[in-house]
Short mmCIF file of N, CA and C in Angstrom, two decimals:
data_model
loop_
_atom_site.label_atom_id
_atom_site.label_comp_id
_atom_site.label_asym_id
_atom_site.label_seq_id
_atom_site.Cartn_x
_atom_site.Cartn_y
_atom_site.Cartn_z
N MET O 1 -12.14 -15.51 -2.25
CA MET O 1 -12.93 -15.05 -3.37
C MET O 1 -11.85 -14.45 -4.31
N GLU O 2 -12.05 -14.91 -5.72
CA GLU O 2 -11.21 -14.65 -6.62
C GLU O 2 -11.04 -13.12 -7.15
N SER O 3 -12.19 -12.44 -7.17
CA SER O 3 -12.10 -11.11 -7.64
C SER O 3 -12.47 -10.20 -6.47
N PRO O 4 -11.87 -8.96 -6.67
CA PRO O 4 -11.99 -8.01 -5.70
C PRO O 4 -13.53 -7.41 -5.48
N MET O 5 -13.73 -6.78 -4.32
CA MET O 5 -15.13 -6.18 -4.27
C MET O 5 -15.35 -5.20 -5.25
N ILE O 6 -14.24 -4.43 -5.51
CA ILE O 6 -14.48 -3.24 -6.46
C ILE O 6 -13.64 -3.34 -7.67
N THR O 7 -14.19 -3.38 -8.97
CA THR O 7 -13.50 -3.67 -10.12
C THR O 7 -12.92 -2.11 -10.59
N PRO O 8 -11.91 -2.19 -11.55
CA PRO O 8 -11.37 -0.93 -11.93
C PRO O 8 -12.45 -0.16 -12.60
N ALA O 9 -13.35 -0.61 -13.38
CA ALA O 9 -14.44 0.20 -14.00
C ALA O 9 -15.23 0.82 -13.00
N SER O 10 -15.50 0.37 -11.76
CA SER O 10 -16.25 0.90 -10.83
C SER O 10 -15.65 2.12 -10.24
N MET O 11 -14.34 2.40 -10.42
CA MET O 11 -13.77 3.44 -9.73
C MET O 11 -14.38 4.79 -10.19
N ALA O 12 -15.12 4.88 -11.21
CA ALA O 12 -15.78 6.01 -11.70
C ALA O 12 -16.62 6.65 -10.49
N PHE O 13 -17.17 5.67 -9.57
CA PHE O 13 -17.79 6.13 -8.57
C PHE O 13 -17.22 6.81 -7.42
N PHE O 14 -15.92 6.92 -7.60
CA PHE O 14 -14.95 7.46 -6.41
C PHE O 14 -14.17 8.56 -6.97
N PRO O 15 -14.71 9.61 -7.72
CA PRO O 15 -13.81 10.57 -8.30
C PRO O 15 -12.89 11.44 -7.43
N LYS O 16 -13.30 11.49 -6.10
CA LYS O 16 -12.51 12.26 -5.16
C LYS O 16 -11.46 11.39 -4.37
N LEU O 17 -11.32 10.21 -4.76
CA LEU O 17 -10.40 9.38 -4.19
C LEU O 17 -8.94 9.90 -4.33
N GLU O 18 -8.21 9.92 -3.32
CA GLU O 18 -6.74 10.38 -3.28
C GLU O 18 -5.70 9.44 -3.18
N ILE O 19 -5.88 8.36 -2.42
CA ILE O 19 -5.06 7.22 -2.17
C ILE O 19 -5.71 5.93 -2.33
N LEU O 20 -5.21 5.12 -3.23
CA LEU O 20 -5.97 3.76 -3.49
C LEU O 20 -5.07 2.53 -3.14
N ASN O 21 -5.51 1.75 -2.46
CA ASN O 21 -4.88 0.41 -2.15
C ASN O 21 -5.66 -0.51 -2.87
N TYR O 22 -5.07 -1.07 -3.98
CA TYR O 22 -5.97 -1.99 -4.82
C TYR O 22 -5.24 -3.33 -4.89
N THR O 23 -5.94 -4.48 -4.48
CA THR O 23 -5.58 -5.71 -4.70
C THR O 23 -6.54 -6.61 -5.67
N GLY O 24 -6.16 -7.16 -6.61
CA GLY O 24 -7.08 -7.94 -7.42
C GLY O 24 -6.34 -8.77 -8.36
N PRO O 25 -7.04 -9.53 -9.10
CA PRO O 25 -6.40 -10.44 -10.12
C PRO O 25 -5.58 -9.80 -11.22
N TYR O 26 -4.82 -10.46 -11.89
CA TYR O 26 -3.86 -9.90 -12.89
C TYR O 26 -4.76 -9.41 -13.99
N SER O 27 -5.97 -9.94 -14.27
CA SER O 27 -6.80 -9.36 -15.36
C SER O 27 -7.31 -8.01 -15.11
N HIS O 28 -7.23 -7.50 -13.86
CA HIS O 28 -7.58 -6.12 -13.63
C HIS O 28 -6.42 -5.24 -13.73
N GLY O 29 -5.19 -5.59 -13.82
CA GLY O 29 -3.94 -4.85 -13.92
C GLY O 29 -4.06 -3.83 -15.00
N LEU O 30 -4.05 -4.24 -16.14
CA LEU O 30 -4.11 -3.30 -17.36
C LEU O 30 -5.40 -2.37 -17.44
N GLU O 31 -6.46 -2.98 -16.84
CA GLU O 31 -7.71 -2.28 -16.74
C GLU O 31 -7.66 -1.09 -15.94
N LEU O 32 -6.98 -1.29 -14.78
CA LEU O 32 -6.77 -0.24 -13.63
C LEU O 32 -5.95 0.66 -14.44
N ALA O 33 -4.86 0.42 -15.10
CA ALA O 33 -3.95 1.36 -15.80
C ALA O 33 -4.85 2.34 -16.73
N ARG O 34 -5.67 1.67 -17.59
CA ARG O 34 -6.63 2.46 -18.46
C ARG O 34 -7.37 3.46 -17.78
N VAL O 35 -8.06 2.97 -16.54
CA VAL O 35 -8.70 3.91 -15.71
C VAL O 35 -8.05 5.12 -15.28
N VAL O 36 -6.76 4.99 -14.85
CA VAL O 36 -5.98 6.05 -14.33
C VAL O 36 -5.60 6.89 -15.54
N GLU O 37 -5.24 6.28 -16.80
CA GLU O 37 -4.84 6.91 -17.84
C GLU O 37 -5.97 8.01 -18.40
N LYS O 38 -7.07 7.60 -18.39
CA LYS O 38 -8.36 8.27 -18.68
C LYS O 38 -8.56 9.36 -17.92
N GLY O 39 -8.03 9.34 -16.53
CA GLY O 39 -8.41 10.49 -15.71
C GLY O 39 -9.65 10.22 -14.99
N THR O 40 -10.11 9.04 -14.77
CA THR O 40 -11.23 8.78 -14.10
C THR O 40 -11.15 9.12 -12.62
N LEU O 41 -9.95 9.11 -12.05
CA LEU O 41 -9.64 9.53 -10.76
C LEU O 41 -8.87 10.71 -10.69
N PRO O 42 -9.58 11.93 -10.97
CA PRO O 42 -8.74 13.15 -11.15
C PRO O 42 -7.96 13.63 -9.80
N HIS O 43 -8.31 13.09 -8.59
CA HIS O 43 -7.72 13.70 -7.41
C HIS O 43 -6.81 12.65 -6.81
N LEU O 44 -6.51 11.49 -7.61
CA LEU O 44 -5.70 10.45 -7.16
C LEU O 44 -4.15 10.93 -7.13
N ARG O 45 -3.60 10.79 -6.03
CA ARG O 45 -2.20 11.31 -5.83
C ARG O 45 -1.29 10.13 -5.62
N GLU O 46 -1.82 8.95 -5.01
CA GLU O 46 -0.88 7.76 -4.81
C GLU O 46 -1.74 6.47 -4.87
N ILE O 47 -1.08 5.38 -5.45
CA ILE O 47 -1.79 4.16 -5.66
C ILE O 47 -0.68 2.98 -5.26
N HIS O 48 -1.46 2.13 -4.40
CA HIS O 48 -0.58 0.81 -4.28
C HIS O 48 -1.27 -0.26 -4.67
N THR O 49 -0.53 -1.04 -5.47
CA THR O 49 -1.18 -2.19 -6.34
C THR O 49 -0.51 -3.67 -6.00
N SER O 50 -1.45 -4.49 -5.96
CA SER O 50 -1.02 -5.98 -5.73
C SER O 50 -1.73 -6.91 -6.77
N PHE O 51 -1.34 -7.47 -7.68
CA PHE O 51 -2.15 -8.38 -8.34
C PHE O 51 -1.88 -9.90 -8.31
N LEU O 52 -2.66 -10.60 -8.17
CA LEU O 52 -2.57 -12.06 -7.98
C LEU O 52 -3.09 -12.90 -9.15
N GLY O 53 -2.67 -14.17 -9.20
CA GLY O 53 -2.78 -15.02 -10.40
C GLY O 53 -4.42 -15.72 -9.95
N PRO O 54 -4.82 -16.43 -10.81
CA PRO O 54 -6.02 -17.19 -10.55
C PRO O 54 -5.87 -18.26 -9.32
N MET O 55 -6.85 -18.73 -8.91
CA MET O 55 -6.85 -19.66 -7.78
C MET O 55 -6.91 -21.09 -8.40
N ALA O 56 -6.35 -22.03 -7.94
CA ALA O 56 -6.40 -23.45 -8.40
C ALA O 56 -7.84 -23.98 -7.73
N GLU O 57 -8.14 -25.11 -8.26
CA GLU O 57 -9.48 -25.61 -7.88
C GLU O 57 -9.56 -25.98 -6.40
N ASP O 58 -8.36 -26.16 -5.80
CA ASP O 58 -8.27 -26.47 -4.36
C ASP O 58 -8.39 -25.29 -3.46
N GLY O 59 -8.54 -24.11 -4.14
CA GLY O 59 -8.49 -22.84 -3.28
C GLY O 59 -7.20 -22.21 -3.05
N ILE O 60 -6.09 -22.79 -3.43
CA ILE O 60 -4.76 -22.22 -3.20
C ILE O 60 -4.47 -21.39 -4.56
N LEU O 61 -3.90 -20.24 -4.26
CA LEU O 61 -3.26 -19.32 -5.28
C LEU O 61 -2.17 -19.93 -6.05
N ARG O 62 -2.32 -19.82 -7.33
CA ARG O 62 -1.05 -20.46 -8.23
C ARG O 62 0.05 -19.42 -7.99
N GLU O 63 1.12 -19.95 -8.47
CA GLU O 63 2.49 -19.10 -8.37
C GLU O 63 2.21 -17.99 -9.15
N ARG O 64 2.96 -16.89 -8.82
CA ARG O 64 3.08 -15.60 -9.34
C ARG O 64 3.52 -15.75 -10.78
N ASP O 65 2.90 -14.88 -11.72
CA ASP O 65 3.43 -14.83 -13.17
C ASP O 65 4.30 -13.55 -13.16
N GLU O 66 5.61 -13.80 -13.18
CA GLU O 66 6.54 -12.72 -13.04
C GLU O 66 6.55 -11.86 -14.25
N LYS O 67 6.34 -12.41 -15.38
CA LYS O 67 5.97 -11.42 -16.54
C LYS O 67 4.84 -10.62 -16.55
N LYS O 68 3.82 -11.04 -16.06
CA LYS O 68 2.61 -10.27 -15.90
C LYS O 68 2.85 -9.02 -14.89
N ASP O 69 3.48 -9.62 -13.60
CA ASP O 69 3.95 -8.48 -12.64
C ASP O 69 4.76 -7.35 -13.31
N VAL O 70 5.63 -7.75 -14.16
CA VAL O 70 6.51 -6.75 -14.82
C VAL O 70 5.75 -5.95 -15.61
N GLU O 71 4.93 -6.52 -16.69
CA GLU O 71 3.93 -5.79 -17.59
C GLU O 71 3.28 -4.79 -16.93
N ILE O 72 2.46 -5.25 -15.91
CA ILE O 72 1.60 -4.51 -15.26
C ILE O 72 2.22 -3.32 -14.49
N SER O 73 3.24 -3.64 -13.87
CA SER O 73 4.10 -2.61 -13.04
C SER O 73 4.60 -1.45 -14.21
N ARG O 74 5.16 -1.92 -15.27
CA ARG O 74 5.62 -0.99 -16.21
C ARG O 74 4.37 -0.11 -16.70
N GLU O 75 3.38 -0.71 -17.13
CA GLU O 75 2.21 0.12 -17.56
C GLU O 75 1.67 0.95 -16.49
N MET O 76 1.57 0.39 -15.25
CA MET O 76 1.00 1.47 -14.21
C MET O 76 1.93 2.55 -13.93
N GLY O 77 3.44 2.24 -13.95
CA GLY O 77 4.34 3.22 -13.80
C GLY O 77 4.22 4.32 -14.94
N THR O 78 4.19 4.04 -15.98
CA THR O 78 4.06 4.98 -17.12
C THR O 78 2.83 5.79 -17.01
N VAL O 79 1.63 5.29 -16.94
CA VAL O 79 0.52 6.19 -16.78
C VAL O 79 0.43 7.03 -15.50
N CYS O 80 0.94 6.27 -14.52
CA CYS O 80 1.03 7.33 -13.21
C CYS O 80 2.12 8.43 -13.37
N ARG O 81 3.27 8.19 -13.86
CA ARG O 81 4.22 9.32 -14.15
C ARG O 81 3.59 10.46 -14.92
N GLU O 82 2.88 10.08 -16.06
CA GLU O 82 2.18 10.97 -16.85
C GLU O 82 1.21 11.90 -16.07
N ARG O 83 0.65 11.36 -15.12
CA ARG O 83 -0.40 12.06 -14.17
C ARG O 83 0.11 12.55 -12.92
N LYS O 84 1.51 12.35 -12.65
CA LYS O 84 2.22 12.76 -11.45
C LYS O 84 1.41 12.06 -10.22
N ILE O 85 1.17 10.72 -10.26
CA ILE O 85 0.81 9.91 -9.27
C ILE O 85 1.83 9.07 -8.81
N PHE O 86 1.96 8.78 -7.48
CA PHE O 86 3.00 7.98 -6.97
C PHE O 86 2.40 6.68 -7.01
N CYS O 87 3.18 5.67 -7.67
CA CYS O 87 2.73 4.35 -7.93
C CYS O 87 3.66 3.38 -7.06
N ARG O 88 3.00 2.50 -6.12
CA ARG O 88 3.90 1.66 -5.35
C ARG O 88 3.35 0.30 -5.50
N ASP O 89 4.31 -0.68 -6.00
CA ASP O 89 4.02 -2.00 -6.16
C ASP O 89 5.26 -2.84 -5.60
N MET O 90 5.25 -4.07 -5.91
CA MET O 90 6.24 -5.01 -5.45
C MET O 90 7.70 -4.67 -5.95
N PHE O 91 7.71 -3.80 -6.96
CA PHE O 91 8.98 -3.50 -7.55
C PHE O 91 9.48 -2.10 -7.02
N THR O 92 8.77 -1.32 -6.26
CA THR O 92 9.14 -0.07 -5.56
C THR O 92 10.38 -0.13 -4.80
N VAL O 93 11.57 0.53 -5.02
CA VAL O 93 12.61 0.44 -4.21
C VAL O 93 12.61 1.48 -3.12
N VAL O 94 13.49 1.32 -2.16
CA VAL O 94 13.64 1.98 -1.03
C VAL O 94 13.79 3.57 -1.42
N GLU O 95 14.65 3.73 -2.51
CA GLU O 95 14.94 5.02 -2.78
C GLU O 95 13.81 5.89 -3.32
N GLU O 96 12.96 5.17 -3.92
CA GLU O 96 11.71 5.74 -4.45
C GLU O 96 10.84 6.13 -3.39
N LEU O 97 10.62 5.23 -2.39
CA LEU O 97 9.82 5.43 -1.15
C LEU O 97 10.36 6.76 -0.34
N GLU O 98 11.64 6.75 -0.23
CA GLU O 98 12.21 7.71 0.49
C GLU O 98 12.23 9.09 -0.16
N GLU O 99 12.19 9.06 -1.51
CA GLU O 99 12.06 10.20 -2.20
C GLU O 99 10.55 10.92 -2.15
N HIS O 100 9.66 9.90 -2.09
CA HIS O 100 8.14 10.33 -1.96
C HIS O 100 7.76 10.74 -0.59
N TYR O 101 8.11 9.87 0.47
CA TYR O 101 7.80 10.00 1.78
C TYR O 101 8.71 10.77 2.65
N GLY O 102 9.84 10.93 2.17
CA GLY O 102 11.00 11.64 2.86
C GLY O 102 11.75 10.58 3.79
N GLU O 103 12.80 11.01 4.34
CA GLU O 103 13.60 10.15 5.17
C GLU O 103 12.83 9.72 6.50
N LEU O 104 13.15 8.51 6.85
CA LEU O 104 12.34 8.09 8.20
C LEU O 104 12.45 8.98 9.36
N GLU O 105 13.71 9.49 9.43
CA GLU O 105 14.00 10.56 10.57
C GLU O 105 12.89 11.73 10.54
N ARG O 106 12.59 12.10 9.31
CA ARG O 106 11.80 13.43 9.07
C ARG O 106 10.20 12.98 9.35
N VAL O 107 9.88 11.79 9.51
CA VAL O 107 8.50 11.39 9.61
C VAL O 107 8.16 11.54 11.03
N PRO O 108 7.24 12.38 11.44
CA PRO O 108 6.87 12.45 12.79
C PRO O 108 6.33 11.08 13.35
N ASP O 109 6.61 11.00 14.86
CA ASP O 109 5.95 9.75 15.36
C ASP O 109 4.51 9.86 15.30
N SER O 110 3.89 8.80 15.45
CA SER O 110 2.39 8.80 15.61
C SER O 110 1.88 9.38 16.97
N PRO O 111 0.86 10.22 16.89
CA PRO O 111 0.52 10.97 18.14
C PRO O 111 -0.22 10.06 19.13
N ASP O 112 -0.56 8.73 18.60
CA ASP O 112 -1.16 7.90 19.63
C ASP O 112 -0.12 6.83 20.21
N ASN O 113 1.16 7.13 19.85
CA ASN O 113 2.25 6.32 20.47
C ASN O 113 2.81 7.01 21.49
N ASP O 114 2.19 6.60 22.74
CA ASP O 114 2.67 7.20 24.10
C ASP O 114 3.56 6.32 24.90
N TRP O 115 4.11 5.37 24.17
CA TRP O 115 5.04 4.50 24.94
C TRP O 115 6.30 5.25 25.19
N THR O 116 6.90 5.31 26.36
CA THR O 116 8.09 5.87 26.67
C THR O 116 9.15 4.90 26.96
N TYR O 117 10.42 5.23 26.33
CA TYR O 117 11.49 4.20 26.45
C TYR O 117 12.38 4.66 27.62
N ARG O 118 13.01 3.69 28.17
CA ARG O 118 13.85 4.15 29.34
C ARG O 118 15.17 3.38 28.98
N ASP O 119 16.23 4.15 29.32
CA ASP O 119 17.52 3.58 29.05
C ASP O 119 17.97 2.50 30.19
N GLU O 120 17.44 2.73 31.26
CA GLU O 120 17.69 1.71 32.39
C GLU O 120 16.70 0.90 32.69
N GLU O 121 16.92 -0.24 33.37
CA GLU O 121 16.00 -1.28 33.80
C GLU O 121 15.30 -0.63 35.02
N PRO O 122 14.11 -0.96 35.27
CA PRO O 122 13.28 -0.61 36.56
C PRO O 122 14.18 -0.97 37.77
N SER O 123 14.20 -0.03 38.62
CA SER O 123 15.06 -0.25 39.93
C SER O 123 14.27 -1.04 40.87
N SER O 124 12.95 -1.05 40.89
CA SER O 124 12.09 -1.69 41.79
C SER O 124 11.03 -2.38 41.37
N GLN O 125 10.22 -3.19 42.13
CA GLN O 125 9.03 -3.79 41.84
C GLN O 125 8.02 -2.72 41.56
N VAL O 126 8.02 -1.69 42.18
CA VAL O 126 7.05 -0.47 41.99
C VAL O 126 7.29 0.07 40.74
N ASP O 127 8.57 0.45 40.16
CA ASP O 127 8.76 0.63 38.98
C ASP O 127 8.22 -0.20 37.76
N ARG O 128 8.45 -1.51 38.05
CA ARG O 128 8.21 -2.53 36.98
C ARG O 128 6.51 -2.61 36.87
N ASP O 129 5.92 -2.41 38.16
CA ASP O 129 4.35 -2.34 37.95
C ASP O 129 3.82 -1.09 37.26
N VAL O 130 4.48 0.02 37.48
CA VAL O 130 4.14 1.21 36.74
C VAL O 130 4.28 1.01 35.16
N LEU O 131 5.49 0.45 34.76
CA LEU O 131 5.82 0.18 33.37
C LEU O 131 4.81 -1.00 32.74
N ASP O 132 4.27 -1.76 33.57
CA ASP O 132 3.52 -2.69 33.08
C ASP O 132 1.99 -2.21 33.17
N GLY O 133 1.74 -0.98 33.66
CA GLY O 133 0.42 -0.41 33.41
C GLY O 133 -0.38 -0.58 34.79
N TRP O 134 0.16 -1.20 35.98
CA TRP O 134 -0.47 -1.21 37.15
C TRP O 134 -0.48 0.01 37.98
N GLU O 135 -1.50 0.50 38.46
CA GLU O 135 -1.61 1.61 39.30
C GLU O 135 -1.36 1.30 40.77
N LEU O 136 -0.84 2.03 41.53
CA LEU O 136 -0.58 1.72 42.93
C LEU O 136 -1.57 2.50 43.81
#
């Protein structure tokens, strides 16, 4: 499907949105920048964007338009800086990510990651079975 399910104009229905992951056609790039600039999303703190060119008749995406990517990225960056919103796109560099999210070492592990790492190999078949999740 060529267009996203939600257009930039419909963002007005989500005023409490804090983090937005937006993927859509190039034609929505500058429109989304205007929505952000107008303050339609007053609680927005972070936006991740990805814009795509039109699809060819055979359903395959055409090549990226680098000029449009740069134009949209600059405009989104400008309006987001004015509103103190972190803007992440294909041009975001590691230093910007580290500045916003902090160093990787300072990010806590996910609480649902209960995998334990062992320095040594299992010494017996029983140990291997326990590591594989088999109960004895």
